[in-house]
Coordinates of C-alpha atoms and ligand atoms in Angstrom, one line a residue:
M1 CA -14.1 10.5 7.9
T2 CA -12.9 10.1 4.4
L3 CA -9.1 10.2 4.6
L4 CA -8.3 9.7 1.0
D5 CA -10.4 10.5 -1.8
V6 CA -9.5 9.9 -5.5
R7 CA -12.0 11.4 -8.0
N8 CA -12.1 10.7 -11.7
L9 CA -8.5 10.0 -11.9
A10 CA -6.9 9.6 -15.6
V11 CA -3.2 8.7 -15.9
A12 CA -1.2 8.0 -19.0
Y13 CA 2.3 7.0 -19.9
G14 CA 2.9 9.2 -22.7
E15 CA 0.0 8.6 -25.4
V16 CA -0.9 5.4 -23.6
Q17 CA -3.8 6.0 -21.0
V18 CA -4.0 3.2 -18.4
V19 CA -6.3 4.7 -15.8
W20 CA -9.7 5.9 -17.0
G21 CA -11.7 8.1 -14.6
A22 CA -11.3 5.9 -11.5
S23 CA -12.7 7.1 -8.2
L24 CA -12.1 5.4 -4.9
S25 CA -12.2 6.6 -1.3
V26 CA -10.4 5.4 2.0
E27 CA -12.1 5.9 5.2
E28 CA -9.8 6.8 8.2
G29 CA -9.1 3.7 10.2
S30 CA -10.1 1.2 7.5
I31 CA -8.3 -1.5 5.5
T32 CA -9.2 -0.5 1.9
A33 CA -8.4 -2.6 -1.0
L34 CA -7.7 -2.1 -4.7
I35 CA -7.9 -5.4 -6.5
G36 CA -7.7 -6.4 -10.1
S37 CA -5.6 -8.5 -12.4
N38 CA -2.2 -7.9 -14.0
G39 CA -1.9 -4.6 -15.8
A40 CA -5.1 -3.1 -14.6
G41 CA -3.5 0.0 -13.4
K42 CA -3.3 -0.4 -9.6
T43 CA 0.4 0.4 -9.4
T44 CA -0.1 3.4 -11.5
T45 CA -2.9 4.5 -9.3
L46 CA -0.9 4.3 -6.0
K47 CA 2.3 6.1 -7.8
T48 CA -0.3 8.9 -8.8
I49 CA -1.5 9.3 -5.1
V50 CA 2.1 9.6 -3.7
G51 CA 3.0 12.0 -6.5
L52 CA 5.5 9.8 -8.5
K53 CA 3.2 10.2 -11.6
R54 CA 1.0 13.3 -12.3
P55 CA -2.6 12.6 -13.3
R56 CA -3.9 13.8 -16.7
E57 CA -7.3 14.5 -15.1
G58 CA -9.1 14.1 -11.7
E59 CA -8.3 15.2 -8.4
I60 CA -6.9 13.6 -5.2
H61 CA -7.8 14.8 -1.7
F62 CA -6.0 13.8 1.4
A63 CA -7.3 14.7 5.0
G64 CA -9.6 17.4 3.2
E65 CA -6.7 19.0 1.3
R66 CA -5.9 18.5 -2.4
I67 CA -2.7 16.9 -3.0
D68 CA -2.4 15.9 -6.6
Q69 CA -0.1 19.0 -7.7
L70 CA 2.3 18.6 -4.7
P71 CA 5.8 17.3 -5.1
S72 CA 6.1 13.8 -3.8
H73 CA 8.2 14.6 -0.6
R74 CA 5.4 17.0 0.4
I75 CA 2.8 14.4 -0.1
V76 CA 4.9 12.1 2.4
E77 CA 5.0 14.9 4.8
H78 CA 1.2 14.8 4.7
G79 CA 1.4 11.4 6.0
I80 CA 1.2 8.9 3.1
S81 CA 3.8 6.2 2.9
M82 CA 4.1 3.5 0.2
V83 CA 5.7 0.2 0.1
L84 CA 6.8 -0.8 -3.4
E85 CA 6.1 -4.2 -4.9
G86 CA 8.8 -6.5 -3.7
G87 CA 10.0 -4.1 -0.8
R88 CA 13.0 -3.2 -2.4
P89 CA 15.4 -2.2 0.4
F90 CA 18.8 -1.0 -0.1
P91 CA 20.7 -4.3 -0.2
H92 CA 24.2 -3.1 0.8
M93 CA 22.8 -1.3 3.9
S94 CA 22.1 -2.7 7.2
V95 CA 18.6 -3.4 8.6
I96 CA 19.1 -0.4 10.9
E97 CA 20.4 2.0 8.3
N98 CA 17.3 0.9 6.1
L99 CA 15.0 1.7 8.7
L100 CA 16.4 4.9 9.4
M101 CA 16.1 6.1 6.0
G102 CA 12.6 5.8 6.3
A103 CA 12.6 8.6 9.1
Y104 CA 13.0 11.4 6.8
T105 CA 9.9 13.4 7.4
R106 CA 10.1 16.6 9.5
A107 CA 7.6 15.2 11.9
A108 CA 9.3 11.7 12.3
R109 CA 12.9 12.9 12.8
G110 CA 12.4 14.1 16.3
R111 CA 10.8 10.7 17.2
T112 CA 13.0 8.1 15.6
G113 CA 13.7 6.2 18.8
E114 CA 9.9 5.6 19.6
H115 CA 9.2 4.6 15.9
L116 CA 12.1 2.2 15.7
E117 CA 10.9 0.6 19.1
R118 CA 7.4 0.1 17.5
V119 CA 8.8 -1.4 14.4
F120 CA 11.0 -3.9 16.5
R121 CA 8.0 -4.8 18.5
L122 CA 6.0 -5.5 15.2
F123 CA 8.9 -7.4 13.8
P124 CA 11.4 -8.8 16.5
I125 CA 13.4 -10.5 13.7
L126 CA 14.6 -7.1 12.3
Q127 CA 15.8 -6.3 15.8
E128 CA 17.8 -9.4 15.8
R129 CA 19.1 -8.8 12.3
R130 CA 19.7 -5.0 12.8
N131 CA 23.3 -5.1 11.9
Q132 CA 22.8 -7.7 9.2
L133 CA 22.9 -6.2 5.3
A134 CA 19.5 -6.2 3.9
G135 CA 20.6 -8.1 0.8
T136 CA 21.0 -11.2 3.0
L137 CA 17.3 -11.4 4.2
S138 CA 14.7 -13.7 3.0
G139 CA 11.8 -12.7 0.8
G140 CA 9.6 -12.5 4.0
E141 CA 12.1 -10.4 6.0
R142 CA 12.7 -8.0 3.2
Q143 CA 8.8 -7.3 3.1
M144 CA 8.9 -6.7 6.9
L145 CA 11.8 -4.2 6.4
A146 CA 10.0 -2.5 3.7
I147 CA 6.8 -2.3 5.8
G148 CA 9.2 -1.1 8.9
R149 CA 10.9 1.5 6.8
A150 CA 7.6 2.9 5.7
L151 CA 6.3 3.1 9.4
M152 CA 9.4 4.9 10.3
S153 CA 7.6 8.3 8.9
D154 CA 4.6 7.5 11.1
P155 CA 2.1 7.5 8.2
K156 CA -1.6 8.1 8.5
L157 CA -2.1 6.1 5.4
L158 CA 0.1 3.2 4.5
M159 CA 0.0 2.0 0.8
L160 CA 1.1 -1.4 0.2
D161 CA 1.7 -2.7 -3.4
E162 CA 1.3 -6.3 -3.7
P163 CA 2.7 -7.3 -0.3
S164 CA 2.0 -11.0 -0.9
L165 CA 3.8 -11.4 -4.2
G166 CA 6.4 -14.1 -4.4
L167 CA 6.1 -15.1 -0.8
A168 CA 5.5 -18.6 0.6
P169 CA 2.0 -19.3 1.8
K170 CA 3.0 -19.2 5.4
V171 CA 4.8 -15.7 4.9
V172 CA 1.7 -14.6 3.2
E173 CA -0.4 -15.3 6.1
Q174 CA 2.1 -13.5 8.4
T175 CA 2.0 -10.6 6.0
F176 CA -1.9 -10.3 6.2
Q177 CA -1.7 -10.7 10.1
V178 CA 0.8 -7.8 10.3
I179 CA -1.6 -5.7 8.2
L180 CA -4.5 -6.3 10.5
E181 CA -2.3 -5.6 13.7
L182 CA -1.1 -2.4 12.1
N183 CA -4.8 -1.4 11.4
R184 CA -5.6 -2.4 14.9
Q185 CA -2.8 0.2 15.9
G186 CA -4.8 2.8 14.1
V187 CA -3.0 2.8 10.8
T188 CA -5.3 3.3 7.8
I189 CA -4.3 0.8 4.9
L190 CA -4.7 1.0 1.2
L191 CA -3.8 -2.4 -0.1
V192 CA -3.1 -3.3 -3.7
E193 CA -3.4 -7.2 -4.2
Q194 CA -3.8 -9.9 -6.7
N195 CA -4.3 -12.3 -4.0
I196 CA -7.9 -11.6 -3.8
Q197 CA -9.2 -14.4 -1.7
H198 CA -7.0 -13.2 1.2
T199 CA -7.7 -9.4 0.6
L200 CA -11.5 -9.8 0.8
Q201 CA -11.1 -11.4 4.2
V202 CA -9.3 -8.6 5.6
A203 CA -10.5 -5.6 3.8
H204 CA -13.4 -3.3 5.1
R205 CA -13.9 -2.2 1.5
S206 CA -12.6 -3.1 -1.8
F207 CA -12.5 -1.4 -5.2
V208 CA -12.2 -3.5 -8.3
L209 CA -10.0 -2.2 -11.0
E210 CA -10.3 -3.4 -14.5
T211 CA -8.4 -1.8 -17.6
G212 CA -8.1 1.4 -15.5
R213 CA -11.7 1.4 -14.5
V214 CA -13.3 1.0 -11.1
V215 CA -16.1 -1.6 -12.2
L216 CA -17.3 -2.6 -8.7
S217 CA -16.8 -1.9 -5.1
G218 CA -17.9 -3.2 -1.7
G219 CA -17.3 -4.8 1.4
P220 CA -16.7 -8.4 2.3
E221 CA -20.1 -9.4 0.5
L222 CA -18.0 -9.0 -2.7
R223 CA -16.9 -12.6 -2.1
E224 CA -20.5 -13.5 -3.1
N225 CA -20.6 -11.5 -6.2
E226 CA -20.9 -13.3 -9.2
H227 CA -18.4 -11.5 -11.3
V228 CA -15.7 -11.5 -8.7
R229 CA -16.3 -15.2 -8.0
T230 CA -15.7 -16.3 -11.7
A231 CA -13.2 -13.5 -12.8
Y232 CA -11.1 -13.6 -9.5
L233 CA -11.7 -16.5 -7.3
G234 CA -11.9 -19.0 -9.8
M235 CA -15.3 -20.4 -8.9
A236 CA -18.1 -21.6 -11.2
T237 CA -21.1 -19.5 -11.2
R238 CA -23.8 -20.9 -9.0
Ligands
LIG301 P1 0.8 -5.1 -11.9 O1 0.3 -6.2 -11.0 O2 1.5 -5.9 -13.2 O3 1.8 -4.2 -11.2 P2 -1.1 -3.0 -12.1 O4 -2.5 -3.1 -12.1 O5 -0.4 -2.5 -10.9 O6 -0.5 -4.5 -12.4 P3 0.3 -1.2 -13.7 O7 1.5 -1.6 -13.2 O8 -0.4 0.1 -12.8 O9 -0.9 -2.2 -13.4 O10 0.2 -1.0 -15.2 C1 -0.9 -0.6 -15.8 C2 -0.6 -0.5 -17.4 O11 0.4 0.5 -17.8 C3 0.0 -1.8 -17.9 O12 -0.5 -2.0 -19.3 C4 1.4 -1.6 -18.1 O13 2.1 -2.2 -19.0 C5 1.6 0.2 -18.4 N1 2.7 0.7 -17.8 C6 3.0 0.6 -16.4 N2 4.2 1.2 -16.3 C7 4.5 1.9 -17.3 C8 5.6 2.8 -17.8 N3 6.6 3.1 -16.9 N4 5.5 3.1 -19.0 C9 4.7 2.7 -19.9 N5 3.6 2.0 -19.4 C10 3.6 1.6 -18.3

């Protein structure tokens, strides 16, 4: 079943249009990736899905319902959660306070304990550091906290904006392992990444965005695609 369906999306900042008729879809239970280089419009697309920006044209459907005119908090209630680039937890709040901030949807409020347990099972280090200020965490731990916070609303769709950015290679590896584990647990994932090598290894389906247009999409076989190899994987044509 298609969980998220983005149709002919056009988005602008004032007069400057940055997304031009992009269409993409996310199947329930999948890891779907939106890849492309700096400034292609990936973050803008995610922000529009979650209602932080309004589309100029196009439609967004989630679980069969049109959501592109809903306020952001209603979209989150529908089960979409976004992890911003860099995680951005509240630095002067403790780990546990940050996590509890994520449990604000109506459905999640009654099940905070259960969701917290799940986050701690996934990230034992957050349990150890539960009373520590978020600002004192390492980059990798901050990323875990950001993902944990998003999970506290028990989303059907988790959208991650460049979770590997700025992290050490070992931590990048762990982050991709977490994404795989979450997906095994049934969370559908939309992943925005510039780390295309890694992403193509975990994604069931990827959409390639270039200057606001989806120019290619496909499964793991995209790794063999001529354009992907030369433009994104730094490989010479064969
Ligand atoms: P990045 O990896 O740099 O985040 P991206 O693919 O996510 O790239 P976007 O952040 O969506 O790209 O940006 C797409 C274009 O929109 C860029 O040209 C960017 O400069 C522009 N842009 C982004 N945010 C704004 C804003 N708030 N106001 C004006 N222009 C913006």
